[in-house]
Short mmCIF file of C-alpha atoms in Angstrom, two decimals:
data_model
loop_
_atom_site.label_atom_id
_atom_site.label_comp_id
_atom_site.label_asym_id
_atom_site.label_seq_id
_atom_site.Cartn_x
_atom_site.Cartn_y
_atom_site.Cartn_z
CA UNK A 966 0.00 0.00 0.00
CA UNK A 967 1.35 3.41 -0.90
CA UNK A 968 2.13 5.87 1.94
CA UNK A 969 -0.35 8.37 0.48
CA UNK A 970 -3.12 5.76 0.74
CA UNK A 971 -2.20 5.01 4.35
CA UNK A 972 -2.24 8.73 5.13
CA UNK A 973 -5.65 9.11 3.44
CA UNK A 974 -7.12 6.22 5.45
CA UNK A 975 -5.79 7.70 8.69
CA UNK A 976 -7.40 11.01 7.79
CA UNK A 977 -10.71 9.23 7.13
CA UNK A 978 -10.42 7.39 10.43
CA UNK A 979 -9.66 10.59 12.30
CA UNK A 980 -12.66 12.32 10.73
CA UNK A 981 -14.86 9.36 11.58
CA UNK A 982 -13.61 9.35 15.17
CA UNK A 983 -14.24 13.06 15.48
CA UNK A 984 -17.73 12.66 14.03
CA UNK A 985 -18.50 9.85 16.48
CA UNK A 986 -17.33 11.97 19.39
CA UNK A 987 -19.40 14.93 18.21
CA UNK A 988 -22.48 12.72 17.95
CA UNK A 989 -21.74 11.30 21.40
CA UNK A 990 -21.38 14.83 22.78
CA UNK A 991 -24.73 15.73 21.24
CA UNK A 992 -26.33 12.72 22.90
CA UNK A 993 -24.82 13.69 26.24
CA UNK A 994 -26.11 17.25 25.88
CA UNK A 995 -29.56 16.00 24.94
CA UNK A 996 -29.57 13.57 27.85
CA UNK A 997 -28.94 16.43 30.23
CA UNK A 998 -31.19 18.89 28.43
CA UNK A 999 -34.00 18.66 30.96
CA UNK A 1000 -34.20 19.29 34.65
CA UNK A 1001 -36.43 18.00 37.38
CA UNK A 1002 -36.35 20.86 39.88
CA UNK A 1003 -35.01 20.59 43.41
CA UNK A 1004 -38.21 21.89 45.00
CA UNK A 1005 -36.15 24.46 46.90
CA UNK A 1006 -36.99 28.06 46.03
CA UNK A 1007 -33.59 29.25 47.27
CA UNK A 1008 -31.80 26.98 44.80
CA UNK A 1009 -33.97 27.30 41.69
CA UNK A 1010 -35.09 30.95 41.87
CA UNK A 1011 -33.69 34.37 42.68
CA UNK A 1012 -35.59 37.35 44.10
CA UNK A 1013 -35.97 39.95 41.38
CA UNK A 1014 -38.05 42.59 43.14
CA UNK A 1015 -38.28 43.72 46.76
CA UNK A 1016 -36.59 41.06 48.93
CA UNK A 1017 -38.23 42.59 52.00
CA UNK A 1018 -41.61 41.59 50.57
CA UNK A 1019 -40.74 37.92 50.05
CA UNK A 1020 -40.68 35.31 52.79
CA UNK A 1021 -39.22 31.83 52.27
CA UNK A 1022 -39.60 28.94 54.71
CA UNK A 1023 -36.40 27.69 56.44
CA UNK A 1024 -36.34 24.55 54.29
CA UNK A 1025 -36.90 26.53 51.07
CA UNK A 1026 -40.02 24.53 50.19
CA UNK A 1027 -42.54 27.37 50.36
CA UNK A 1028 -42.47 31.08 49.58
CA UNK A 1029 -44.86 34.01 49.90
CA UNK A 1030 -45.00 37.32 48.03
CA UNK A 1031 -46.44 40.52 49.49
CA UNK A 1032 -48.02 43.67 48.10
CA UNK A 1033 -48.45 46.84 50.16
CA UNK A 1034 -48.36 50.57 49.48
CA UNK A 1035 -44.59 50.46 49.41
CA UNK A 1036 -44.06 47.74 46.80
CA UNK A 1037 -45.02 44.49 45.15
CA UNK A 1038 -42.55 41.63 44.72
CA UNK A 1039 -41.40 38.87 42.37
CA UNK A 1040 -39.03 35.95 41.96
CA UNK A 1041 -37.54 34.38 38.81
CA UNK A 1042 -36.02 31.02 37.87
CA UNK A 1043 -32.25 30.83 37.60
CA UNK A 1044 -32.52 28.91 34.32
CA UNK A 1045 -34.35 29.57 31.09
CA UNK A 1046 -36.27 26.83 29.31
CA UNK A 1047 -37.51 25.87 25.87
CA UNK A 1048 -40.49 23.50 26.19
CA UNK A 1049 -41.49 21.39 29.15
CA UNK A 1050 -44.03 21.31 31.95
CA UNK A 1051 -44.13 23.70 34.91
CA UNK A 1052 -46.36 23.02 37.95
CA UNK A 1053 -46.86 25.42 40.85
CA UNK A 1054 -49.11 25.14 43.89
CA UNK A 1055 -50.55 28.55 44.81
CA UNK A 1056 -52.83 29.86 47.54
CA UNK A 1057 -54.29 33.25 46.70
CA UNK A 1058 -55.03 36.38 48.72
CA UNK A 1059 -57.93 35.85 51.14
CA UNK A 1060 -60.74 38.36 51.67
CA UNK A 1061 -60.85 41.67 49.82
CA UNK A 1062 -58.19 41.62 47.08
CA UNK A 1063 -59.67 43.95 44.45
CA UNK A 1064 -57.10 45.59 42.20
CA UNK A 1065 -54.34 43.11 42.97
CA UNK A 1066 -52.77 40.78 40.43
CA UNK A 1067 -50.93 37.59 41.30
CA UNK A 1068 -49.06 36.21 38.29
CA UNK A 1069 -47.39 32.88 37.52
CA UNK A 1070 -45.94 32.85 34.03
CA UNK A 1071 -43.13 32.18 31.59
CA UNK A 1072 -41.49 34.96 29.59
CA UNK A 1073 -38.53 35.46 27.28
CA UNK A 1074 -37.94 39.06 28.45
CA UNK A 1075 -37.08 40.21 24.93
CA UNK A 1076 -38.50 43.30 23.18
CA UNK A 1077 -40.43 40.92 20.90
CA UNK A 1078 -41.14 38.63 23.80
CA UNK A 1079 -42.91 35.32 24.01
CA UNK A 1080 -44.96 34.82 27.15
CA UNK A 1081 -47.39 32.30 28.68
CA UNK A 1082 -49.46 33.81 31.51
CA UNK A 1083 -51.57 32.84 34.46
CA UNK A 1084 -52.92 36.05 36.06
CA UNK A 1085 -55.20 35.88 39.10
CA UNK A 1086 -57.33 39.00 39.27
CA UNK A 1087 -58.25 40.11 42.76
CA UNK A 1088 -61.87 40.50 43.78
CA UNK A 1089 -64.30 42.06 46.23
CA UNK A 1090 -64.97 39.81 49.23
CA UNK A 1091 -67.51 37.13 48.37
CA UNK A 1092 -67.07 37.35 44.62
CA UNK A 1093 -65.44 34.51 42.65
CA UNK A 1094 -61.81 34.78 41.66
CA UNK A 1095 -61.14 35.31 37.95
CA UNK A 1096 -58.19 33.57 36.32
CA UNK A 1097 -56.94 35.25 33.16
CA UNK A 1098 -54.63 33.48 30.72
CA UNK A 1099 -52.77 35.01 27.82
CA UNK A 1100 -50.22 34.06 25.18
CA UNK A 1101 -47.71 36.50 23.67
CA UNK A 1102 -45.79 35.63 20.51
CA UNK A 1103 -43.14 37.96 19.05
CA UNK A 1104 -44.33 40.77 21.32
CA UNK A 1105 -48.03 40.53 20.48
CA UNK A 1106 -50.64 39.39 22.99
CA UNK A 1107 -54.33 40.29 22.91
CA UNK A 1108 -55.21 36.62 23.41
CA UNK A 1109 -56.89 36.87 26.80
CA UNK A 1110 -59.27 34.28 28.16
CA UNK A 1111 -60.93 34.42 31.58
CA UNK A 1112 -62.57 31.77 33.71
CA UNK A 1113 -64.15 31.62 37.15
CA UNK A 1114 -62.43 29.08 39.34
CA UNK A 1115 -64.79 26.35 40.56
CA UNK A 1116 -63.36 26.44 44.10
CA UNK A 1117 -62.15 29.06 46.58
CA UNK A 1118 -58.43 29.45 45.74
CA UNK A 1119 -57.78 31.33 48.98
CA UNK A 1120 -58.65 28.42 51.29
CA UNK A 1121 -56.02 25.97 50.16
CA UNK A 1122 -53.26 25.37 47.62
CA UNK A 1123 -54.15 24.29 44.09
CA UNK A 1124 -51.88 23.24 41.24
CA UNK A 1125 -51.54 25.46 38.17
CA UNK A 1126 -49.61 23.98 35.25
CA UNK A 1127 -48.22 24.96 31.87
CA UNK A 1128 -47.45 22.24 29.33
CA UNK A 1129 -45.51 23.73 26.42
CA UNK A 1130 -44.28 21.58 23.58
CA UNK A 1131 -43.82 21.68 19.82
CA UNK A 1132 -47.53 21.07 19.24
CA UNK A 1133 -49.50 22.96 21.86
CA UNK A 1134 -49.61 25.02 25.03
CA UNK A 1135 -51.99 23.62 27.64
CA UNK A 1136 -53.05 25.60 30.71
CA UNK A 1137 -54.24 23.33 33.54
CA UNK A 1138 -55.83 23.84 36.96
CA UNK A 1139 -55.55 20.77 39.18
CA UNK A 1140 -54.86 18.83 35.94
CA UNK A 1141 -58.06 20.09 34.29
CA UNK A 1142 -57.18 21.69 30.92
CA UNK A 1143 -58.82 25.11 30.83
CA UNK A 1144 -57.16 26.39 27.68
CA UNK A 1145 -55.25 25.08 24.67
CA UNK A 1146 -53.23 27.18 22.24
CA UNK A 1147 -52.23 24.94 19.36
CA UNK A 1148 -49.27 25.24 17.03
CA UNK A 1149 -50.95 26.16 13.74
CA UNK A 1150 -47.73 27.50 12.28
CA UNK A 1151 -48.48 25.76 8.97
CA UNK A 1152 -51.58 27.99 8.76
CA UNK A 1153 -49.60 31.16 9.44
CA UNK A 1154 -50.50 31.40 13.14
CA UNK A 1155 -47.55 32.50 15.31
CA UNK A 1156 -46.44 30.06 18.01
CA UNK A 1157 -43.65 30.42 20.61
CA UNK A 1158 -40.96 27.92 19.66
CA UNK A 1159 -37.60 29.70 19.40
CA UNK A 1160 -37.23 31.96 22.42
CA UNK A 1161 -36.32 30.37 25.78
CA UNK A 1162 -38.33 31.56 28.76
CA UNK A 1163 -37.77 31.92 32.48
CA UNK A 1164 -40.40 31.05 35.10
CA UNK A 1165 -41.68 33.99 37.14
CA UNK A 1166 -44.11 34.72 39.95
CA UNK A 1167 -45.17 38.17 41.11
CA UNK A 1168 -47.74 40.26 42.92
CA UNK A 1169 -48.51 43.85 41.93
CA UNK A 1170 -51.03 46.66 41.85
CA UNK A 1171 -53.20 46.34 38.74
CA UNK A 1172 -56.18 48.37 39.92
CA UNK A 1173 -56.28 50.41 36.70
CA UNK A 1174 -57.83 47.35 34.98
CA UNK A 1175 -57.82 44.13 37.03
CA UNK A 1176 -61.16 44.18 38.87
CA UNK A 1177 -64.32 45.13 36.95
CA UNK A 1178 -62.25 47.04 34.43
CA UNK A 1179 -60.59 49.14 37.11
CA UNK A 1180 -63.75 50.23 38.90
CA UNK A 1181 -62.74 48.44 42.12
CA UNK A 1182 -59.48 49.79 43.50
CA UNK A 1183 -56.96 48.42 45.97
CA UNK A 1184 -58.06 49.12 49.55
CA UNK A 1185 -54.74 49.44 51.33
CA UNK A 1186 -56.43 49.22 54.73
CA UNK A 1187 -57.12 45.56 53.89
CA UNK A 1188 -53.44 44.85 53.27
CA UNK A 1189 -50.81 43.65 53.21
CA UNK A 1190 -51.88 41.28 50.44
CA UNK A 1191 -50.07 37.95 50.50
CA UNK A 1192 -50.06 34.98 48.11
CA UNK A 1193 -48.21 31.74 48.83
CA UNK A 1194 -46.37 29.23 46.63
CA UNK A 1195 -45.12 25.70 47.28
CA UNK A 1196 -44.45 22.24 45.79
CA UNK A 1197 -43.40 23.48 42.37
CA UNK A 1198 -42.00 21.18 39.72
CA UNK A 1199 -39.99 22.22 36.68
CA UNK A 1200 -39.49 19.41 34.17
CA UNK A 1201 -38.26 21.27 31.13
CA UNK A 1202 -35.42 21.66 28.65
CA UNK A 1203 -32.74 23.96 30.06
CA UNK A 1204 -31.63 26.49 27.46
CA UNK A 1205 -28.03 25.87 26.35
CA UNK A 1206 -28.05 28.11 23.29
CA UNK A 1207 -29.18 25.58 20.66
CA UNK A 1208 -32.92 25.03 20.18
CA UNK A 1209 -32.56 21.67 18.46
CA UNK A 1210 -31.59 19.99 21.73
CA UNK A 1211 -34.97 21.02 23.10
CA UNK A 1212 -36.97 20.05 20.03
CA UNK A 1213 -36.31 16.31 20.04
CA UNK A 1214 -38.80 13.87 21.52
CA UNK A 1215 -37.32 11.16 23.75
CA UNK A 1216 -37.50 9.82 27.31
CA UNK A 1217 -35.85 12.97 28.58
CA UNK A 1218 -37.82 15.49 26.56
CA UNK A 1219 -41.03 13.50 27.06
CA UNK A 1220 -43.26 16.53 26.47
CA UNK A 1221 -42.38 16.51 22.74
CA UNK A 1222 -43.41 12.89 22.20
CA UNK A 1223 -46.20 12.27 19.64
CA UNK A 1224 -48.62 11.13 22.36
CA UNK A 1225 -48.77 14.77 23.53
CA UNK A 1226 -49.61 16.30 20.18
CA UNK A 1227 -53.15 16.86 21.43
CA UNK A 1228 -55.39 16.37 24.46
CA UNK A 1229 -56.36 12.85 25.46
CA UNK A 1230 -60.04 11.90 25.28
CA UNK A 1231 -60.34 12.35 29.05
CA UNK A 1232 -58.67 15.77 28.89
CA UNK A 1233 -61.02 16.82 26.10
CA UNK A 1234 -64.03 15.96 28.24
CA UNK A 1235 -62.66 17.99 31.17
CA UNK A 1236 -61.74 20.83 28.83
CA UNK A 1237 -65.28 21.04 27.45
CA UNK A 1238 -66.72 20.91 30.99
CA UNK A 1239 -64.54 23.76 32.27
CA UNK A 1240 -65.31 25.99 29.32
CA UNK A 1241 -69.03 25.24 29.31
CA UNK A 1242 -69.56 26.19 32.94
CA UNK A 1243 -66.75 28.59 33.87
CA UNK A 1244 -65.53 30.50 30.81
CA UNK A 1245 -66.45 34.18 31.13
CA UNK A 1246 -64.37 35.76 28.34
CA UNK A 1247 -62.73 34.45 25.18
CA UNK A 1248 -61.00 36.83 22.78
CA UNK A 1249 -62.12 34.56 19.96
CA UNK A 1250 -65.73 35.55 20.69
CA UNK A 1251 -65.04 39.30 20.87
CA UNK A 1252 -66.01 40.39 17.37
CA UNK A 1253 -66.45 44.00 18.52
CA UNK A 1254 -62.90 44.23 19.80
CA UNK A 1255 -61.46 42.84 16.57
CA UNK A 1256 -63.96 44.62 14.31
CA UNK A 1257 -65.32 41.35 12.94
CA UNK A 1258 -61.78 40.24 11.94
CA UNK A 1259 -61.04 37.58 14.55
CA UNK A 1260 -57.47 36.24 14.77
CA UNK A 1261 -56.80 33.34 12.42
CA UNK A 1262 -56.42 30.73 15.17
CA UNK A 1263 -60.00 31.35 16.32
CA UNK A 1264 -61.34 29.41 13.33
CA UNK A 1265 -58.91 26.50 13.73
CA UNK A 1266 -59.20 23.39 15.97
CA UNK A 1267 -58.14 23.72 19.59
CA UNK A 1268 -57.21 20.04 19.79
#
């Protein structure tokens, strides 16, 4: 065999070895793409606004946020994520809470941000709590839906969840789907799929709009207003700078598997029940607001 042929084969072998190692590195990165959270607020979140208005239990397993005349407060996940499921148990402000907003959401924090929102709108004592959801894509929202909760969310903790994958965003309350925003990108409907998002929770004064369109204001004599969080779970793809690691479907990135392309038959039944009895506002029914030109997704299947 000629020396040049030997040299060529060595080069091929080296390239093959390098390719194998690159593929192996990709597999390692994919394998560690997701995270199951520690359950400790001190380890997974940082306080972004008003530390004096946030109280965390000694074991880090529960945390409360406070609103008073001085300030609101918020905390934010240390990591950013692209797809996954986020669960948070929340107990809302008891008694008179008009004008307050407690939020649990994901956001990319970019000028053209993507965002997935739970917003709990405070109420006058004795009135049902309203939960507002919204989806922002490339900086545009205007996709509000509102439901009455079918329980008193101030008496005990309930689980609020966001499932976000390549196919859909599902908002759930105690595992009941209350809203689905499907990926109809092939129909020209925008869907958040490129921007990683952090997980946030906050409490703030929204009395210009939150309760009866701003007619009921915050009564500071009823404060301070406190909401509590516990038993969260983040099972999501940690952003490492390359979206393709978060877009695969496997045992690690289970949320992207084909079985989660749509709601199950049981979820569909619960979804229809929640919307039949508790939906109070759907932007897709607001022809006046959109001057008879409803957004494109309103005419497309929800599941």
